């Protein structure tokens, strides 16, 4: 069975989100299996989350700035 | 319409975020019960303990090493003018001479390392009030290192002829399974005879050593490792274990921890770092350390101080008169020696005022295993 190719942008976004979530959970399970213990996994996961949060915030700020610049240029 | 995907970089980040959140959620299921139990530890310390016991010991040890290296004390500094007061009254009759007889033996005062001597330095004091001429526990303090004249070591002496030693499992150490774990504190029925309590050794996971509890092997014993042995008769000893994996019939408990730091009166020539010293902070790192020795008359000696290396701790015990010694637990969170001034566990008092844990520590359930010193049956306070 093939997935339909002609879908709306919102449906495409939902599909890629689902794919990424499933892949993320699989990566997590793999990490738990190969790590020395759940403590190590939790420790590094916490570090990663703490590193990713500023990355999200920076991206959000630059997106907002880009949108504002576009509005100013088009206005 | 063609399928339009977000940029690869953002998708990778999303996968990573989901993986991390998933792992954090699973880890939280294990972490939460560990930090919310009825234990007498703060959330920070119990989190570190949880990490240590769930595969993170190398991470914890590495971070501890970095921390202690950054906070290493400087040599010298102002000289002390007084020492912390320990005990209730001078023991007074200590001769340390062989002629005083085994039953009435009291140790000689400790000869201080630094001169001029401070008032009370190295002088044994009774730990209990109204204990008479044969105190079961004596306490003293002295400056432990001429290069660091502000460091003070606390030493306790325990009369083997009047006391017996018990090994008490904590709530989490030794880990499950353990038969007859007990309440993790000094049992109420034993408090009438309680004279002192002190911390145990490293957790089994990091000590690479064995444990016999109530005559049964909990963790395989290792030859050559320093071992605190309690016999079924109530007696105790500190030995280098050579009985293999068997349990000798007369042994009630045996707690191992690393190689001996003093053996037959001599310092272990290999007190520098090596894998035989367990997965913990380096031997040369200055940190709170504790140790247990035994003198030539079979009496126990406990020593603890901040900013000690394994070698300096061994020298403290040797100076106090220990002929064999074992390193016990380290770090301010685990180092405790508590004496009780009155029967019933009343008026508990830490050996050194800088000891961070409450003197009530072992009168409520504790995370880690420890030793309790009781008066022998029939002995009066």
Tab-separated table of C-alpha atoms in Angstrom:
chain	number	residue	atom	x	y	z
A	1	UNK	CA	0.000	0.000	0.000
A	2	UNK	CA	1.286	3.452	-0.906
A	3	UNK	CA	0.606	6.639	0.955
A	4	UNK	CA	-1.187	9.296	-1.097
A	5	UNK	CA	1.275	11.847	-2.479
A	6	UNK	CA	-1.058	14.720	-3.191
A	7	UNK	CA	-2.053	15.969	0.203
A	8	UNK	CA	-2.505	19.371	1.814
A	9	UNK	CA	0.490	21.112	3.476
A	10	UNK	CA	-1.167	20.631	6.864
A	11	UNK	CA	-1.596	16.891	6.257
A	12	UNK	CA	2.028	16.687	5.096
A	13	UNK	CA	3.138	18.422	8.281
A	14	UNK	CA	1.070	16.002	10.402
A	15	UNK	CA	2.518	13.022	8.543
A	16	UNK	CA	6.126	14.128	9.023
A	17	UNK	CA	5.395	14.901	12.679
A	18	UNK	CA	4.060	11.369	13.210
A	19	UNK	CA	7.081	9.907	11.449
A	20	UNK	CA	9.484	11.973	13.572
A	21	UNK	CA	7.736	11.059	16.827
A	22	UNK	CA	7.880	7.337	16.026
A	23	UNK	CA	11.533	7.637	15.010
A	24	UNK	CA	12.300	9.603	18.208
A	25	UNK	CA	10.692	6.924	20.397
A	26	UNK	CA	12.656	4.211	18.584
A	27	UNK	CA	15.906	6.153	19.095
A	28	UNK	CA	14.996	6.502	22.807
A	29	UNK	CA	14.334	2.764	23.154
A	30	UNK	CA	17.636	1.997	21.440
A	31	UNK	CA	19.481	4.363	23.825
A	32	UNK	CA	17.872	2.727	26.867
A	33	UNK	CA	18.830	-0.742	25.613
A	34	UNK	CA	22.483	0.023	24.945
A	35	UNK	CA	23.164	2.347	27.926
A	36	UNK	CA	24.779	1.181	31.185
A	37	UNK	CA	21.642	2.150	33.093
A	38	UNK	CA	18.557	4.330	33.039
A	39	UNK	CA	20.421	6.913	35.133
A	40	UNK	CA	22.954	7.519	32.355
A	41	UNK	CA	20.159	7.809	29.795
A	42	UNK	CA	18.236	10.253	31.972
A	43	UNK	CA	21.358	12.328	32.660
A	44	UNK	CA	22.275	12.752	28.989
A	45	UNK	CA	18.635	13.214	27.954
A	46	UNK	CA	18.354	16.056	30.456
A	47	UNK	CA	21.536	17.669	29.089
A	48	UNK	CA	20.180	17.357	25.519
A	49	UNK	CA	16.838	18.899	26.472
A	50	UNK	CA	18.634	21.758	28.210
A	51	UNK	CA	20.695	22.304	25.038
A	52	UNK	CA	17.726	22.045	22.667
A	53	UNK	CA	15.501	24.538	24.536
A	54	UNK	CA	17.718	27.590	23.723
A	55	UNK	CA	17.970	26.318	20.143
A	56	UNK	CA	14.147	26.375	19.859
A	57	UNK	CA	14.006	29.820	21.435
A	58	UNK	CA	16.648	31.217	19.077
A	59	UNK	CA	14.871	29.753	16.036
A	60	UNK	CA	11.582	31.169	17.218
A	61	UNK	CA	13.094	34.615	17.647
A	62	UNK	CA	14.742	34.564	14.204
A	63	UNK	CA	11.450	33.351	12.608
A	64	UNK	CA	9.597	36.220	14.253
A	65	UNK	CA	12.210	38.710	13.085
A	66	UNK	CA	12.037	37.336	9.519
A	67	UNK	CA	8.220	37.649	9.483
A	68	UNK	CA	8.417	41.209	10.836
A	69	UNK	CA	11.030	42.176	8.205
A	70	UNK	CA	8.837	40.662	5.462
A	71	UNK	CA	5.843	42.673	6.707
A	72	UNK	CA	7.885	45.886	6.772
A	73	UNK	CA	9.248	45.264	3.233
A	74	UNK	CA	5.840	44.383	1.792
A	75	UNK	CA	4.127	47.328	3.573
B	1	UNK	CA	0.169	19.218	-4.446
B	2	UNK	CA	3.714	17.975	-3.834
B	3	UNK	CA	4.580	16.941	-0.293
B	4	UNK	CA	6.474	19.796	1.394
B	5	UNK	CA	8.586	18.751	4.364
B	6	UNK	CA	10.181	20.978	7.047
B	7	UNK	CA	13.987	21.456	6.719
B	8	UNK	CA	16.054	18.404	7.613
B	9	UNK	CA	17.845	20.256	10.431
B	10	UNK	CA	14.552	20.988	12.193
B	11	UNK	CA	13.306	17.451	11.733
B	12	UNK	CA	16.512	16.051	13.216
B	13	UNK	CA	16.061	18.344	16.177
B	14	UNK	CA	12.474	17.189	16.560
B	15	UNK	CA	13.526	13.522	16.541
B	16	UNK	CA	16.204	14.283	19.117
B	17	UNK	CA	13.747	16.171	21.323
B	18	UNK	CA	11.201	13.340	21.206
B	19	UNK	CA	13.922	10.760	21.980
B	20	UNK	CA	15.147	12.824	24.936
B	21	UNK	CA	11.664	13.436	26.334
B	22	UNK	CA	10.851	9.738	25.998
B	23	UNK	CA	14.057	8.782	27.841
B	24	UNK	CA	13.414	11.427	30.513
B	25	UNK	CA	9.902	10.103	31.082
B	26	UNK	CA	11.163	6.539	31.497
B	27	UNK	CA	13.994	7.716	33.782
B	28	UNK	CA	11.518	9.753	35.864
B	29	UNK	CA	9.531	6.586	36.576
B	30	UNK	CA	12.630	5.211	38.307
B	31	UNK	CA	13.897	8.506	39.786
B	32	UNK	CA	10.661	9.694	41.442
B	33	UNK	CA	10.251	6.799	43.917
B	34	UNK	CA	13.972	7.116	44.760
B	35	UNK	CA	13.675	10.755	45.858
B	36	UNK	CA	10.224	10.740	47.428
B	37	UNK	CA	10.633	7.867	49.916
B	38	UNK	CA	10.755	8.393	53.669
B	39	UNK	CA	14.541	8.780	53.576
B	40	UNK	CA	16.603	11.304	55.449
B	41	UNK	CA	18.309	12.734	52.376
B	42	UNK	CA	17.724	15.898	50.372
B	43	UNK	CA	16.516	15.649	46.785
B	44	UNK	CA	19.949	16.623	45.408
B	45	UNK	CA	21.873	13.934	47.251
B	46	UNK	CA	19.253	11.257	46.596
B	47	UNK	CA	19.254	12.177	42.887
B	48	UNK	CA	23.024	11.757	42.760
B	49	UNK	CA	22.691	8.430	44.575
B	50	UNK	CA	20.016	7.342	42.122
B	51	UNK	CA	22.263	8.276	39.190
B	52	UNK	CA	25.201	6.459	40.781
B	53	UNK	CA	23.224	3.267	41.274
B	54	UNK	CA	21.683	3.321	37.791
B	55	UNK	CA	24.833	3.127	35.708
B	56	UNK	CA	26.035	6.693	36.296
B	57	UNK	CA	28.800	6.053	38.831
B	58	UNK	CA	31.647	6.949	36.400
B	59	UNK	CA	29.855	10.215	35.557
B	60	UNK	CA	29.346	11.098	39.243
B	61	UNK	CA	32.947	10.221	40.123
B	62	UNK	CA	34.311	12.301	37.250
B	63	UNK	CA	32.213	15.328	38.193
B	64	UNK	CA	33.236	14.929	41.856
B	65	UNK	CA	36.902	14.794	40.839
B	66	UNK	CA	36.571	18.006	38.812
B	67	UNK	CA	34.698	19.706	41.664
B	68	UNK	CA	37.228	18.765	44.332
B	69	UNK	CA	40.181	19.694	42.114
B	70	UNK	CA	38.664	23.133	41.550
B	71	UNK	CA	38.073	23.542	45.294
B	72	UNK	CA	41.388	22.174	46.477
B	73	UNK	CA	42.555	23.846	49.704
B	74	UNK	CA	45.723	25.913	49.762
B	75	UNK	CA	48.644	24.936	51.933
B	76	UNK	CA	49.477	26.952	55.030
B	77	UNK	CA	47.023	29.522	56.267
B	78	UNK	CA	46.488	30.957	59.725
B	79	UNK	CA	47.264	28.688	62.629
B	80	UNK	CA	44.410	27.566	64.842
B	81	UNK	CA	44.237	28.860	68.397
B	82	UNK	CA	41.805	26.230	69.702
B	83	UNK	CA	40.304	22.908	68.755
B	84	UNK	CA	36.657	21.862	68.709
B	85	UNK	CA	35.564	20.495	72.054
B	86	UNK	CA	34.719	16.803	72.002
B	87	UNK	CA	33.541	14.481	74.761
B	88	UNK	CA	32.505	15.342	78.280
B	89	UNK	CA	35.529	14.828	80.534
B	90	UNK	CA	39.180	13.899	80.282
B	91	UNK	CA	39.729	10.144	80.477
B	92	UNK	CA	42.741	10.892	82.607
B	93	UNK	CA	44.130	7.465	83.352
B	94	UNK	CA	45.511	6.602	79.914
B	95	UNK	CA	48.939	5.075	80.086
B	96	UNK	CA	48.998	2.961	76.974
B	97	UNK	CA	51.481	0.796	78.808
B	98	UNK	CA	51.360	-2.967	78.635
B	99	UNK	CA	51.538	-3.091	82.401
B	100	UNK	CA	48.113	-1.550	82.801
B	101	UNK	CA	46.523	-4.903	81.916
B	102	UNK	CA	44.171	-5.730	79.031
B	103	UNK	CA	40.970	-5.262	81.042
B	104	UNK	CA	41.853	-1.787	82.270
B	105	UNK	CA	43.696	-0.669	79.187
B	106	UNK	CA	43.253	2.921	78.083
B	107	UNK	CA	45.175	4.319	75.123
B	108	UNK	CA	47.980	6.813	75.543
B	109	UNK	CA	47.190	10.353	74.424
B	110	UNK	CA	48.017	11.028	70.791
B	111	UNK	CA	51.316	12.803	70.301
B	112	UNK	CA	50.455	15.938	68.262
B	113	UNK	CA	52.062	16.520	64.877
B	114	UNK	CA	52.226	20.282	65.175
B	115	UNK	CA	53.908	22.233	67.949
B	116	UNK	CA	53.188	24.122	70.081
B	117	UNK	CA	50.372	21.817	71.090
B	118	UNK	CA	46.913	23.355	71.466
B	119	UNK	CA	44.922	22.887	74.686
B	120	UNK	CA	43.381	19.394	74.718
B	121	UNK	CA	45.060	18.343	71.467
B	122	UNK	CA	45.392	14.571	71.307
B	123	UNK	CA	43.983	14.165	74.838
B	124	UNK	CA	41.357	11.429	75.112
B	125	UNK	CA	37.998	12.478	76.525
B	126	UNK	CA	35.093	10.300	77.603
B	127	UNK	CA	32.257	10.273	75.089
B	128	UNK	CA	29.547	9.394	77.605
B	129	UNK	CA	28.487	11.210	80.742
B	130	UNK	CA	28.890	9.343	84.039
B	131	UNK	CA	30.611	6.355	82.447
B	132	UNK	CA	33.021	5.712	85.308
B	133	UNK	CA	36.663	4.685	85.153
B	134	UNK	CA	36.354	2.427	82.113
B	135	UNK	CA	34.708	4.510	79.385
B	136	UNK	CA	33.637	2.388	76.398
B	137	UNK	CA	34.315	5.213	73.937
B	138	UNK	CA	36.966	7.933	74.018
B	139	UNK	CA	37.267	10.899	71.674
B	140	UNK	CA	40.032	13.278	70.707
B	141	UNK	CA	41.012	15.770	68.043
B	142	UNK	CA	44.359	16.831	66.670
B	143	UNK	CA	45.739	18.741	63.701
B	144	UNK	CA	46.378	16.114	61.085
B	145	UNK	CA	48.823	17.628	58.616
B	146	UNK	CA	51.691	20.123	59.225
B	147	UNK	CA	51.271	21.462	55.664
B	148	UNK	CA	47.622	22.253	56.341
B	149	UNK	CA	47.658	23.480	59.965
B	150	UNK	CA	43.965	24.404	60.002
B	151	UNK	CA	42.709	20.855	59.375
B	152	UNK	CA	41.512	18.940	62.410
B	153	UNK	CA	40.991	15.193	62.549
B	154	UNK	CA	38.554	13.583	64.949
B	155	UNK	CA	39.430	10.174	66.359
B	156	UNK	CA	37.369	7.802	68.492
B	157	UNK	CA	38.635	4.816	70.454
B	158	UNK	CA	36.262	1.937	71.233
B	159	UNK	CA	37.012	-0.509	74.056
B	160	UNK	CA	36.747	-4.054	72.661
B	161	UNK	CA	36.426	-5.590	76.124
B	162	UNK	CA	33.254	-3.617	76.904
B	163	UNK	CA	31.508	-3.345	73.563
B	164	UNK	CA	30.178	-5.325	70.627
B	165	UNK	CA	29.823	-4.198	67.046
B	166	UNK	CA	26.741	-4.597	64.847
B	167	UNK	CA	26.395	-4.105	61.115
B	168	UNK	CA	23.100	-2.380	60.302
B	169	UNK	CA	21.847	-2.363	56.687
B	170	UNK	CA	20.406	0.900	55.376
B	171	UNK	CA	17.195	1.239	53.414
B	172	UNK	CA	18.965	1.148	50.048
B	173	UNK	CA	22.472	-0.106	50.794
B	174	UNK	CA	23.212	-2.981	50.517
B	175	UNK	CA	20.799	-3.236	47.585
B	176	UNK	CA	18.017	-5.795	47.263
B	177	UNK	CA	17.659	-8.684	47.668
B	178	UNK	CA	18.580	-8.805	51.358
B	179	UNK	CA	16.964	-11.024	53.964
B	180	UNK	CA	16.051	-9.393	57.289
B	181	UNK	CA	17.055	-5.878	56.232
B	182	UNK	CA	15.629	-4.264	59.369
B	183	UNK	CA	14.444	-0.687	59.837
B	184	UNK	CA	17.614	1.062	58.560
B	185	UNK	CA	18.144	2.638	61.993
B	186	UNK	CA	19.322	1.545	65.440
B	187	UNK	CA	16.548	-0.792	66.647
B	188	UNK	CA	14.630	0.621	69.631
B	189	UNK	CA	15.295	-2.548	71.606
B	190	UNK	CA	19.069	-1.945	71.358
B	191	UNK	CA	19.197	1.745	72.222
B	192	UNK	CA	19.604	1.112	75.932
B	193	UNK	CA	23.076	-0.289	75.214
B	194	UNK	CA	23.956	2.081	72.364
B	195	UNK	CA	27.205	4.012	72.786
B	196	UNK	CA	28.184	5.005	69.246
B	197	UNK	CA	27.349	4.698	65.549
B	198	UNK	CA	29.476	5.338	62.500
B	199	UNK	CA	29.264	5.180	58.721
B	200	UNK	CA	29.947	2.043	56.711
B	201	UNK	CA	32.060	1.609	53.598
B	202	UNK	CA	31.459	2.344	49.932
B	203	UNK	CA	28.288	1.025	48.310
B	204	UNK	CA	28.814	-2.556	47.121
B	205	UNK	CA	28.544	-1.447	43.505
B	206	UNK	CA	31.572	0.820	43.762
B	207	UNK	CA	33.755	-1.047	46.258
B	208	UNK	CA	34.298	-4.213	44.180
B	209	UNK	CA	34.145	-6.068	47.466
B	210	UNK	CA	32.028	-8.540	49.399
B	211	UNK	CA	29.560	-8.659	52.258
B	212	UNK	CA	28.458	-11.368	54.675
B	213	UNK	CA	25.290	-10.517	56.601
B	214	UNK	CA	23.803	-12.701	59.322
B	215	UNK	CA	26.165	-15.518	58.375
B	216	UNK	CA	25.155	-15.553	54.691
B	217	UNK	CA	27.008	-14.251	51.652
B	218	UNK	CA	25.253	-11.237	50.156
B	219	UNK	CA	28.144	-10.341	47.824
B	220	UNK	CA	31.063	-12.648	47.073
B	221	UNK	CA	34.006	-12.037	49.390
B	222	UNK	CA	37.327	-11.077	47.827
B	223	UNK	CA	40.708	-12.181	49.192
B	224	UNK	CA	43.184	-9.452	50.119
B	225	UNK	CA	40.497	-6.856	50.846
B	226	UNK	CA	40.273	-5.104	54.226
B	227	UNK	CA	37.312	-6.499	56.143
B	228	UNK	CA	35.464	-5.531	59.308
B	229	UNK	CA	34.428	-8.850	60.826
B	230	UNK	CA	31.809	-9.380	63.523
B	231	UNK	CA	31.730	-12.784	65.181
B	232	UNK	CA	28.753	-14.705	66.515
B	233	UNK	CA	30.277	-14.294	69.994
B	234	UNK	CA	29.869	-10.487	69.719
B	235	UNK	CA	33.600	-9.899	69.220
B	236	UNK	CA	35.015	-8.075	66.221
B	237	UNK	CA	38.211	-7.727	64.260
B	238	UNK	CA	39.664	-5.945	61.286
B	239	UNK	CA	41.474	-8.305	58.938
B	240	UNK	CA	42.801	-8.741	55.441
B	241	UNK	CA	40.350	-11.357	54.139
B	242	UNK	CA	41.978	-14.661	53.209
B	243	UNK	CA	39.055	-17.116	53.660
B	244	UNK	CA	38.020	-17.100	50.019
B	245	UNK	CA	34.342	-17.188	49.164
B	246	UNK	CA	33.393	-19.416	52.108
B	247	UNK	CA	31.748	-18.150	55.270
B	248	UNK	CA	33.704	-19.244	58.352
B	249	UNK	CA	31.262	-20.755	60.887
B	250	UNK	CA	32.001	-18.138	63.561
B	251	UNK	CA	31.429	-15.093	61.306
B	252	UNK	CA	28.138	-13.198	61.734
B	253	UNK	CA	28.948	-10.294	59.422
B	254	UNK	CA	31.901	-9.224	57.295
B	255	UNK	CA	31.967	-5.947	55.424
B	256	UNK	CA	34.766	-5.421	52.926
B	257	UNK	CA	36.016	-2.115	51.552
B	258	UNK	CA	39.117	-1.710	49.392
B	259	UNK	CA	42.624	-2.928	50.309
B	260	UNK	CA	43.904	-2.248	53.852
B	261	UNK	CA	45.392	1.219	54.256
B	262	UNK	CA	47.486	0.071	57.234
B	263	UNK	CA	48.599	-3.502	57.703
B	264	UNK	CA	50.804	-4.887	60.468
B	265	UNK	CA	51.598	-1.355	61.592
B	266	UNK	CA	52.778	-0.151	58.178
B	267	UNK	CA	51.075	2.099	55.651
B	268	UNK	CA	50.022	0.341	52.470
B	269	UNK	CA	52.886	1.178	50.049
B	270	UNK	CA	50.349	1.593	47.226
B	271	UNK	CA	48.099	4.357	48.503
B	272	UNK	CA	48.167	6.140	45.150
B	273	UNK	CA	45.400	5.639	42.631
B	274	UNK	CA	44.628	2.358	40.967
B	275	UNK	CA	41.638	0.231	40.021
B	276	UNK	CA	41.835	-1.619	43.364
B	277	UNK	CA	40.613	1.549	45.143
B	278	UNK	CA	37.133	1.423	43.601
B	279	UNK	CA	35.255	3.635	41.190
B	280	UNK	CA	35.272	6.828	43.175
B	281	UNK	CA	37.195	10.085	43.625
B	282	UNK	CA	40.952	9.781	43.283
B	283	UNK	CA	42.933	8.736	46.354
B	284	UNK	CA	44.958	11.959	46.237
B	285	UNK	CA	41.872	14.171	46.148
B	286	UNK	CA	41.324	16.074	49.394
B	287	UNK	CA	37.829	15.383	50.623
B	288	UNK	CA	35.988	14.256	53.767
B	289	UNK	CA	37.264	10.761	54.477
B	290	UNK	CA	36.740	8.264	57.257
B	291	UNK	CA	38.544	5.132	58.282
B	292	UNK	CA	38.465	2.405	60.878
B	293	UNK	CA	41.541	0.953	62.532
B	294	UNK	CA	42.333	-1.525	65.234
B	295	UNK	CA	45.068	-1.052	67.826
B	296	UNK	CA	47.523	-3.639	69.104
B	297	UNK	CA	45.067	-4.540	71.911
B	298	UNK	CA	42.170	-5.238	69.542
B	299	UNK	CA	40.287	-1.997	70.229
B	300	UNK	CA	38.686	-0.121	67.346
B	301	UNK	CA	39.698	3.373	66.290
B	302	UNK	CA	37.581	5.506	63.996
B	303	UNK	CA	39.006	8.616	62.322
B	304	UNK	CA	37.457	11.242	60.083
B	305	UNK	CA	38.390	14.661	58.799
B	306	UNK	CA	37.785	17.005	55.929
B	307	UNK	CA	40.398	17.572	53.188
B	308	UNK	CA	42.094	14.210	53.589
B	309	UNK	CA	43.814	12.054	51.002
B	310	UNK	CA	43.831	8.297	51.579
B	311	UNK	CA	47.440	8.611	52.688
B	312	UNK	CA	46.841	11.428	55.165
B	313	UNK	CA	43.872	9.531	56.640
B	314	UNK	CA	46.045	6.436	57.054
B	315	UNK	CA	48.678	8.561	58.831
B	316	UNK	CA	46.033	9.928	61.223
B	317	UNK	CA	45.008	6.392	62.185
B	318	UNK	CA	48.606	5.241	62.464
B	319	UNK	CA	49.462	8.175	64.714
B	320	UNK	CA	46.490	7.360	66.931
B	321	UNK	CA	47.813	3.829	67.342
B	322	UNK	CA	46.108	1.710	64.678
B	323	UNK	CA	48.058	-1.312	63.451
B	324	UNK	CA	45.524	-2.314	60.788
B	325	UNK	CA	43.045	-0.009	59.095
B	326	UNK	CA	40.422	0.183	56.407
B	327	UNK	CA	39.079	3.217	54.580
B	328	UNK	CA	35.360	3.693	55.101
B	329	UNK	CA	32.983	5.983	53.235
B	330	UNK	CA	33.984	9.429	51.996
B	331	UNK	CA	32.335	12.789	51.189
B	332	UNK	CA	30.546	15.033	53.663
B	333	UNK	CA	27.202	13.380	52.971
B	334	UNK	CA	28.298	9.991	54.268
B	335	UNK	CA	30.903	10.622	56.960
B	336	UNK	CA	29.423	10.349	60.460
B	337	UNK	CA	30.604	9.290	63.871
B	338	UNK	CA	28.032	9.823	66.579
B	339	UNK	CA	28.453	9.120	70.277
B	340	UNK	CA	25.592	9.116	72.773
B	341	UNK	CA	26.115	10.785	76.110
B	342	UNK	CA	23.353	8.897	77.912
B	343	UNK	CA	21.753	5.458	77.548
B	344	UNK	CA	18.785	5.191	75.209
B	345	UNK	CA	20.462	7.068	72.345
B	346	UNK	CA	20.058	10.335	74.272
B	347	UNK	CA	22.142	13.449	73.570
B	348	UNK	CA	23.759	12.266	70.353
B	349	UNK	CA	26.831	14.210	69.356
B	350	UNK	CA	28.914	14.289	66.166
B	351	UNK	CA	32.629	13.602	66.503
B	352	UNK	CA	33.445	16.891	64.755
B	353	UNK	CA	31.191	19.958	64.668
B	354	UNK	CA	31.771	20.304	60.878
B	355	UNK	CA	30.199	16.908	60.263
B	356	UNK	CA	27.291	17.837	58.088
B	357	UNK	CA	24.786	15.093	58.830
B	358	UNK	CA	22.521	15.354	61.846
B	359	UNK	CA	23.615	13.527	65.018
B	360	UNK	CA	20.117	11.968	64.934
B	361	UNK	CA	21.064	10.333	61.635
B	362	UNK	CA	21.039	6.703	62.706
B	363	UNK	CA	18.065	7.078	65.038
B	364	UNK	CA	15.866	7.429	61.954
B	365	UNK	CA	15.894	5.312	58.778
B	366	UNK	CA	19.054	5.944	56.771
B	367	UNK	CA	19.862	5.221	53.164
B	368	UNK	CA	23.214	3.543	53.765
B	369	UNK	CA	24.513	0.768	55.964
B	370	UNK	CA	26.384	1.653	59.153
B	371	UNK	CA	27.911	0.203	62.283
B	372	UNK	CA	26.460	0.446	65.782
B	373	UNK	CA	28.522	-0.021	68.929
B	374	UNK	CA	26.661	-1.471	71.910
B	375	UNK	CA	27.781	-2.154	75.440
B	376	UNK	CA	28.163	-5.885	75.955
B	377	UNK	CA	25.328	-7.549	77.845
B	378	UNK	CA	25.789	-7.145	81.584
B	379	UNK	CA	28.106	-4.129	81.241
B	380	UNK	CA	26.944	-1.088	83.117
B	381	UNK	CA	27.001	2.333	81.434
